Amino acid sequence: MNDPEIRALLYPLLQGGVYVDELPTGTTRADVVHITAQFMHGYELKSDGDTLQRVKDQLPCYARAYDFVTFVVTEKHLAKLLDAVPEWVGVLVASADGLREHRPARYNATVERGAVAGLLRLSEVKQYLMDHGLHHVSLLRRRDVSKLLNGTQVIPLSHLCQFVRDRLIARMPQRLENREVRKAERATKKRLKARGRKPTGGAKGKPVHTPTSKAKASPTTRKSAAR
C-alpha cells in the first residue's frame, strides 16, 4: 500500500475537530495531526515503500508535542516497529481490507511546553506569554522562548495546550481557502502544460481538513467498518 491509500483509510476515522497534513513538529513533520478541543493526536504513516530508519528521530518530536501518538504501518513493518516504539504508542496496520488496530494509543505523559508552543508561530507564542505577564520575551529567539517555557511553572501546561489547540483550529478557514487556491493553480498549470506553455509557481501552504462527521471525538481509533 502507498501513502495516499493509507491516508484514505485513516481520514474517516478522525472524528470531530480538524486534521492537518504535514504539520511541522520539532525537527520533522507529522504526517497527519488530529486536533480537537480536548487533545492532539499525531499520526506517522509508513507505507510499503518506506523504511523505519527515521522513527528514532520522529518519535521524540511527537512525544514532546502530542497527547497521543499512533504509527500507521503496513504488515511488512509491524514486527520491526513494535521493537522500536514504547507501549504507549498506538499502532494501526493498513491493508487492502482497511485499518486494523494492533493496539490503541495511550495518553502520553511526556509532553513539553516548549514543543507544544513550537506548533504555533513565534509571534503568537510571544503574545500569549506577554498576555500572561512575561513582557521580557518580545526580543527572544524561538529556542530561548522554548527554554523559558520548559523551565517555568508560571504557565500551566494544560492552559498552554488549550491555547495551541484553539489557535490551530481557528486557522482552518484560511487553510481551506489556501487549499482551494492551490487546487486552482494546479488546474491552471495542467492547462498551460497541455498547451505547451511553461506554468508559473504558486503559493505554498499545507491543507487542513474538517471531518464531516459530528460524532463525539475519541482519542482512540476504531477499525474501519466501511472498508
mmCIF file of C-alpha atoms in Angstrom:
data_model
loop_
_atom_site.group_PDB
_atom_site.id
_atom_site.type_symbol
_atom_site.label_atom_id
_atom_site.label_comp_id
_atom_site.label_asym_id
_atom_site.label_seq_id
_atom_site.Cartn_x
_atom_site.Cartn_y
_atom_site.Cartn_z
ATOM 1 C CA MET A 1 0.000 0.000 0.000
ATOM 2 C CA ASN A 2 1.144 3.548 -0.693
ATOM 3 C CA ASP A 3 0.771 6.769 1.304
ATOM 4 C CA PRO A 4 -2.398 8.130 -0.409
ATOM 5 C CA GLU A 5 -4.148 4.786 0.070
ATOM 6 C CA ILE A 6 -3.314 4.743 3.783
ATOM 7 C CA ARG A 7 -4.484 8.337 4.221
ATOM 8 C CA ALA A 8 -7.781 7.479 2.538
ATOM 9 C CA LEU A 9 -8.323 4.778 5.164
ATOM 10 C CA LEU A 10 -7.258 6.970 8.085
ATOM 11 C CA TYR A 11 -9.168 10.192 7.428
ATOM 12 C CA PRO A 12 -12.673 8.757 8.000
ATOM 13 C CA LEU A 13 -11.629 7.601 11.473
ATOM 14 C CA LEU A 14 -10.704 11.110 12.656
ATOM 15 C CA GLN A 15 -13.991 12.245 14.141
ATOM 16 C CA GLY A 16 -14.538 15.829 15.283
ATOM 17 C CA GLY A 17 -12.179 18.805 15.192
ATOM 18 C CA VAL A 18 -9.811 19.157 12.238
ATOM 19 C CA TYR A 19 -6.916 17.176 10.856
ATOM 20 C CA VAL A 20 -3.793 18.718 9.386
ATOM 21 C CA ASP A 21 -1.419 17.157 6.878
ATOM 22 C CA GLU A 22 2.348 17.576 7.282
ATOM 23 C CA LEU A 23 2.347 19.727 10.413
ATOM 24 C CA PRO A 24 5.891 20.884 11.343
ATOM 25 C CA THR A 25 6.741 19.280 14.680
ATOM 26 C CA GLY A 26 10.171 19.861 16.140
ATOM 27 C CA THR A 27 12.741 18.880 13.521
ATOM 28 C CA THR A 28 10.286 16.801 11.484
ATOM 29 C CA ARG A 29 6.729 16.907 10.109
ATOM 30 C CA ALA A 30 3.870 14.794 11.403
ATOM 31 C CA ASP A 31 2.063 13.136 8.503
ATOM 32 C CA VAL A 32 -1.393 13.784 9.991
ATOM 33 C CA VAL A 33 -2.383 15.545 13.219
ATOM 34 C CA HIS A 34 -5.943 15.249 14.528
ATOM 35 C CA ILE A 35 -6.776 18.325 16.614
ATOM 36 C CA THR A 36 -9.882 18.666 18.769
ATOM 37 C CA ALA A 37 -10.775 20.885 21.721
ATOM 38 C CA GLN A 38 -9.631 18.082 24.046
ATOM 39 C CA PHE A 39 -6.459 16.605 22.520
ATOM 40 C CA MET A 40 -3.911 16.461 19.707
ATOM 41 C CA HIS A 41 -3.159 13.075 18.151
ATOM 42 C CA GLY A 42 -0.162 12.738 15.845
ATOM 43 C CA TYR A 43 -0.046 10.029 13.177
ATOM 44 C CA GLU A 44 3.026 8.814 11.301
ATOM 45 C CA LEU A 45 2.404 6.733 8.159
ATOM 46 C CA LYS A 46 4.774 4.058 6.867
ATOM 47 C CA SER A 47 3.797 2.612 3.504
ATOM 48 C CA ASP A 48 5.301 -0.406 1.763
ATOM 49 C CA GLY A 49 7.793 1.881 0.054
ATOM 50 C CA ASP A 50 9.017 3.474 3.313
ATOM 51 C CA THR A 51 11.604 2.355 5.850
ATOM 52 C CA LEU A 52 11.651 2.754 9.626
ATOM 53 C CA GLN A 53 15.037 4.472 9.724
ATOM 54 C CA ARG A 54 13.594 7.845 10.777
ATOM 55 C CA VAL A 55 11.407 6.533 13.610
ATOM 56 C CA LYS A 56 14.132 7.122 16.192
ATOM 57 C CA ASP A 57 14.200 10.811 15.233
ATOM 58 C CA GLN A 58 10.468 11.281 14.627
ATOM 59 C CA LEU A 59 9.098 9.720 17.791
ATOM 60 C CA PRO A 60 10.826 12.079 20.284
ATOM 61 C CA CYS A 61 9.429 15.080 18.397
ATOM 62 C CA TYR A 62 5.895 13.677 18.514
ATOM 63 C CA ALA A 63 6.239 12.564 22.135
ATOM 64 C CA ARG A 64 7.092 16.097 23.249
ATOM 65 C CA ALA A 65 4.150 17.678 21.412
ATOM 66 C CA TYR A 66 1.110 15.380 21.194
ATOM 67 C CA ASP A 67 -1.264 13.855 23.723
ATOM 68 C CA PHE A 68 -1.479 10.672 21.648
ATOM 69 C CA VAL A 69 0.813 9.212 19.003
ATOM 70 C CA THR A 70 -0.031 6.452 16.528
ATOM 71 C CA PHE A 71 2.030 4.823 13.795
ATOM 72 C CA VAL A 72 0.088 3.520 10.810
ATOM 73 C CA VAL A 73 2.115 0.847 9.053
ATOM 74 C CA THR A 74 1.729 -1.969 6.574
ATOM 75 C CA GLU A 75 2.168 -5.552 7.683
ATOM 76 C CA LYS A 76 5.781 -5.684 6.473
ATOM 77 C CA HIS A 77 6.811 -3.064 9.072
ATOM 78 C CA LEU A 78 4.797 -4.297 12.071
ATOM 79 C CA ALA A 79 7.268 -6.581 13.851
ATOM 80 C CA LYS A 80 10.194 -4.190 13.495
ATOM 81 C CA LEU A 81 8.120 -1.175 14.559
ATOM 82 C CA LEU A 82 6.965 -2.875 17.774
ATOM 83 C CA ASP A 83 10.603 -3.239 18.772
ATOM 84 C CA ALA A 84 11.251 0.450 18.074
ATOM 85 C CA VAL A 85 8.424 2.227 19.939
ATOM 86 C CA PRO A 86 7.195 2.158 23.573
ATOM 87 C CA GLU A 87 3.901 0.529 24.516
ATOM 88 C CA TRP A 88 2.023 3.825 24.892
ATOM 89 C CA VAL A 89 2.367 4.447 21.155
ATOM 90 C CA GLY A 90 -0.652 3.264 19.183
ATOM 91 C CA VAL A 91 -0.248 1.003 16.146
ATOM 92 C CA LEU A 92 -2.627 0.606 13.204
ATOM 93 C CA VAL A 93 -1.970 -1.879 10.411
ATOM 94 C CA ALA A 94 -3.064 -0.892 6.908
ATOM 95 C CA SER A 95 -4.065 -3.402 4.260
ATOM 96 C CA ALA A 96 -6.432 -3.680 1.309
ATOM 97 C CA ASP A 97 -9.111 -4.747 3.818
ATOM 98 C CA GLY A 98 -8.829 -1.496 5.801
ATOM 99 C CA LEU A 99 -7.139 -0.463 9.058
ATOM 100 C CA ARG A 100 -6.678 -2.987 11.828
ATOM 101 C CA GLU A 101 -5.956 -1.740 15.326
ATOM 102 C CA HIS A 102 -2.986 -3.665 16.708
ATOM 103 C CA ARG A 103 -3.099 -1.578 19.892
ATOM 104 C CA PRO A 104 -4.667 1.770 20.857
ATOM 105 C CA ALA A 105 -2.640 4.851 21.701
ATOM 106 C CA ARG A 106 -2.338 5.586 25.399
ATOM 107 C CA TYR A 107 -2.118 9.031 26.947
ATOM 108 C CA ASN A 108 1.361 10.481 26.565
ATOM 109 C CA ALA A 109 2.763 11.883 29.808
ATOM 110 C CA THR A 110 5.965 13.325 28.271
ATOM 111 C CA VAL A 111 4.513 16.440 26.587
ATOM 112 C CA GLU A 112 6.668 19.572 26.993
ATOM 113 C CA ARG A 113 5.557 23.206 26.940
ATOM 114 C CA GLY A 114 8.260 24.287 24.509
ATOM 115 C CA ALA A 115 7.403 21.636 21.932
ATOM 116 C CA VAL A 116 3.667 22.363 22.109
ATOM 117 C CA ALA A 117 4.291 26.094 21.689
ATOM 118 C CA GLY A 118 6.540 25.257 18.734
ATOM 119 C CA LEU A 119 3.459 24.245 16.748
ATOM 120 C CA LEU A 120 2.486 27.932 16.544
ATOM 121 C CA ARG A 121 4.109 30.980 15.017
ATOM 122 C CA LEU A 122 6.675 32.599 17.299
ATOM 123 C CA SER A 123 4.726 35.878 17.301
ATOM 124 C CA GLU A 124 1.635 34.066 18.610
ATOM 125 C CA VAL A 125 3.581 32.440 21.426
ATOM 126 C CA LYS A 126 5.215 35.715 22.439
ATOM 127 C CA GLN A 127 1.869 37.492 22.555
ATOM 128 C CA TYR A 128 0.431 34.688 24.672
ATOM 129 C CA LEU A 129 3.322 34.968 27.136
ATOM 130 C CA MET A 130 3.119 38.751 27.302
ATOM 131 C CA ASP A 131 -0.609 38.497 27.980
ATOM 132 C CA HIS A 132 0.374 36.366 30.974
ATOM 133 C CA GLY A 133 2.823 38.928 32.340
ATOM 134 C CA LEU A 134 6.087 37.759 30.738
ATOM 135 C CA HIS A 135 6.811 41.011 28.921
ATOM 136 C CA HIS A 136 10.555 40.409 28.553
ATOM 137 C CA VAL A 137 10.049 37.744 25.848
ATOM 138 C CA SER A 138 9.475 40.188 22.974
ATOM 139 C CA LEU A 139 13.064 40.010 21.707
ATOM 140 C CA LEU A 140 13.768 36.357 22.438
ATOM 141 C CA ARG A 141 14.507 33.817 19.718
ATOM 142 C CA ARG A 142 12.387 30.681 19.407
ATOM 143 C CA ARG A 143 14.890 28.411 21.134
ATOM 144 C CA ASP A 144 15.080 30.836 24.059
ATOM 145 C CA VAL A 145 11.293 31.005 24.306
ATOM 146 C CA SER A 146 11.164 27.204 24.291
ATOM 147 C CA LYS A 147 13.800 27.033 27.034
ATOM 148 C CA LEU A 148 11.858 29.581 29.072
ATOM 149 C CA LEU A 149 8.617 27.643 28.761
ATOM 150 C CA ASN A 150 10.213 24.341 29.705
ATOM 151 C CA GLY A 151 11.711 25.897 32.805
ATOM 152 C CA THR A 152 8.744 27.860 34.122
ATOM 153 C CA GLN A 153 5.791 26.831 36.247
ATOM 154 C CA VAL A 154 4.017 30.148 35.704
ATOM 155 C CA ILE A 155 2.287 28.846 32.568
ATOM 156 C CA PRO A 156 0.207 25.708 33.247
ATOM 157 C CA LEU A 157 0.763 23.060 30.601
ATOM 158 C CA SER A 158 -2.967 22.412 30.277
ATOM 159 C CA HIS A 159 -3.681 26.094 29.624
ATOM 160 C CA LEU A 160 -0.934 26.367 27.007
ATOM 161 C CA CYS A 161 -2.128 23.206 25.242
ATOM 162 C CA GLN A 162 -5.672 24.559 25.099
ATOM 163 C CA PHE A 163 -4.430 27.820 23.616
ATOM 164 C CA VAL A 164 -2.405 25.993 20.945
ATOM 165 C CA ARG A 165 -5.316 23.726 20.020
ATOM 166 C CA ASP A 166 -7.665 26.685 19.740
ATOM 167 C CA ARG A 167 -5.243 28.606 17.543
ATOM 168 C CA LEU A 168 -4.614 25.693 15.203
ATOM 169 C CA ILE A 169 -8.329 25.010 14.833
ATOM 170 C CA ALA A 170 -9.010 28.725 14.221
ATOM 171 C CA ARG A 171 -6.686 28.657 11.210
ATOM 172 C CA MET A 172 -8.944 26.190 9.428
ATOM 173 C CA PRO A 173 -10.896 28.657 7.235
ATOM 174 C CA GLN A 174 -7.732 30.317 5.906
ATOM 175 C CA ARG A 175 -6.024 26.984 5.314
ATOM 176 C CA LEU A 176 -9.057 25.661 3.454
ATOM 177 C CA GLU A 177 -9.062 28.787 1.318
ATOM 178 C CA ASN A 178 -5.361 28.282 0.603
ATOM 179 C CA ARG A 179 -6.069 24.715 -0.413
ATOM 180 C CA GLU A 180 -8.653 25.872 -2.956
ATOM 181 C CA VAL A 181 -6.168 28.410 -4.325
ATOM 182 C CA ARG A 182 -3.548 25.698 -4.766
ATOM 183 C CA LYS A 183 -6.107 23.450 -6.405
ATOM 184 C CA ALA A 184 -6.944 26.184 -8.914
ATOM 185 C CA GLU A 185 -3.233 26.809 -9.540
ATOM 186 C CA ARG A 186 -2.629 23.131 -10.246
ATOM 187 C CA ALA A 187 -5.525 23.113 -12.682
ATOM 188 C CA THR A 188 -4.103 26.195 -14.412
ATOM 189 C CA LYS A 189 -0.649 24.631 -14.639
ATOM 190 C CA LYS A 190 -2.138 21.494 -16.127
ATOM 191 C CA ARG A 191 -3.965 23.500 -18.795
ATOM 192 C CA LEU A 192 -0.851 25.516 -19.612
ATOM 193 C CA LYS A 193 1.236 22.381 -19.863
ATOM 194 C CA ALA A 194 -1.303 20.857 -22.230
ATOM 195 C CA ARG A 195 -0.962 23.954 -24.419
ATOM 196 C CA GLY A 196 2.826 23.775 -24.374
ATOM 197 C CA ARG A 197 3.273 26.831 -22.151
ATOM 198 C CA LYS A 198 5.503 26.993 -19.084
ATOM 199 C CA PRO A 199 3.477 27.270 -15.822
ATOM 200 C CA THR A 200 4.429 29.748 -13.105
ATOM 201 C CA GLY A 201 4.962 28.984 -9.415
ATOM 202 C CA GLY A 202 2.175 29.118 -6.851
ATOM 203 C CA ALA A 203 1.607 29.812 -3.190
ATOM 204 C CA LYS A 204 2.867 27.500 -0.503
ATOM 205 C CA GLY A 205 0.873 26.025 2.359
ATOM 206 C CA LYS A 206 -0.493 22.869 3.921
ATOM 207 C CA PRO A 207 -4.108 21.745 3.889
ATOM 208 C CA VAL A 208 -6.307 21.483 6.948
ATOM 209 C CA HIS A 209 -9.383 19.256 6.763
ATOM 210 C CA THR A 210 -12.638 19.281 8.675
ATOM 211 C CA PRO A 211 -14.024 15.815 9.428
ATOM 212 C CA THR A 212 -17.583 15.673 8.147
ATOM 213 C CA SER A 213 -18.934 13.526 10.977
ATOM 214 C CA LYS A 214 -20.316 15.221 14.084
ATOM 215 C CA ALA A 215 -19.652 12.198 16.256
ATOM 216 C CA LYS A 216 -18.008 12.774 19.609
ATOM 217 C CA ALA A 217 -14.207 12.913 19.393
ATOM 218 C CA SER A 218 -12.291 9.952 20.730
ATOM 219 C CA PRO A 219 -8.548 9.682 21.455
ATOM 220 C CA THR A 220 -8.526 6.147 20.129
ATOM 221 C CA THR A 221 -9.184 4.945 16.631
ATOM 222 C CA ARG A 222 -11.595 2.268 15.525
ATOM 223 C CA LYS A 223 -11.477 -0.351 12.808
ATOM 224 C CA SER A 224 -12.991 0.972 9.602
ATOM 225 C CA ALA A 225 -16.296 -0.818 9.043
ATOM 226 C CA ALA A 226 -16.714 0.631 5.615
ATOM 227 C CA ARG A 227 -13.542 -0.890 4.192
#
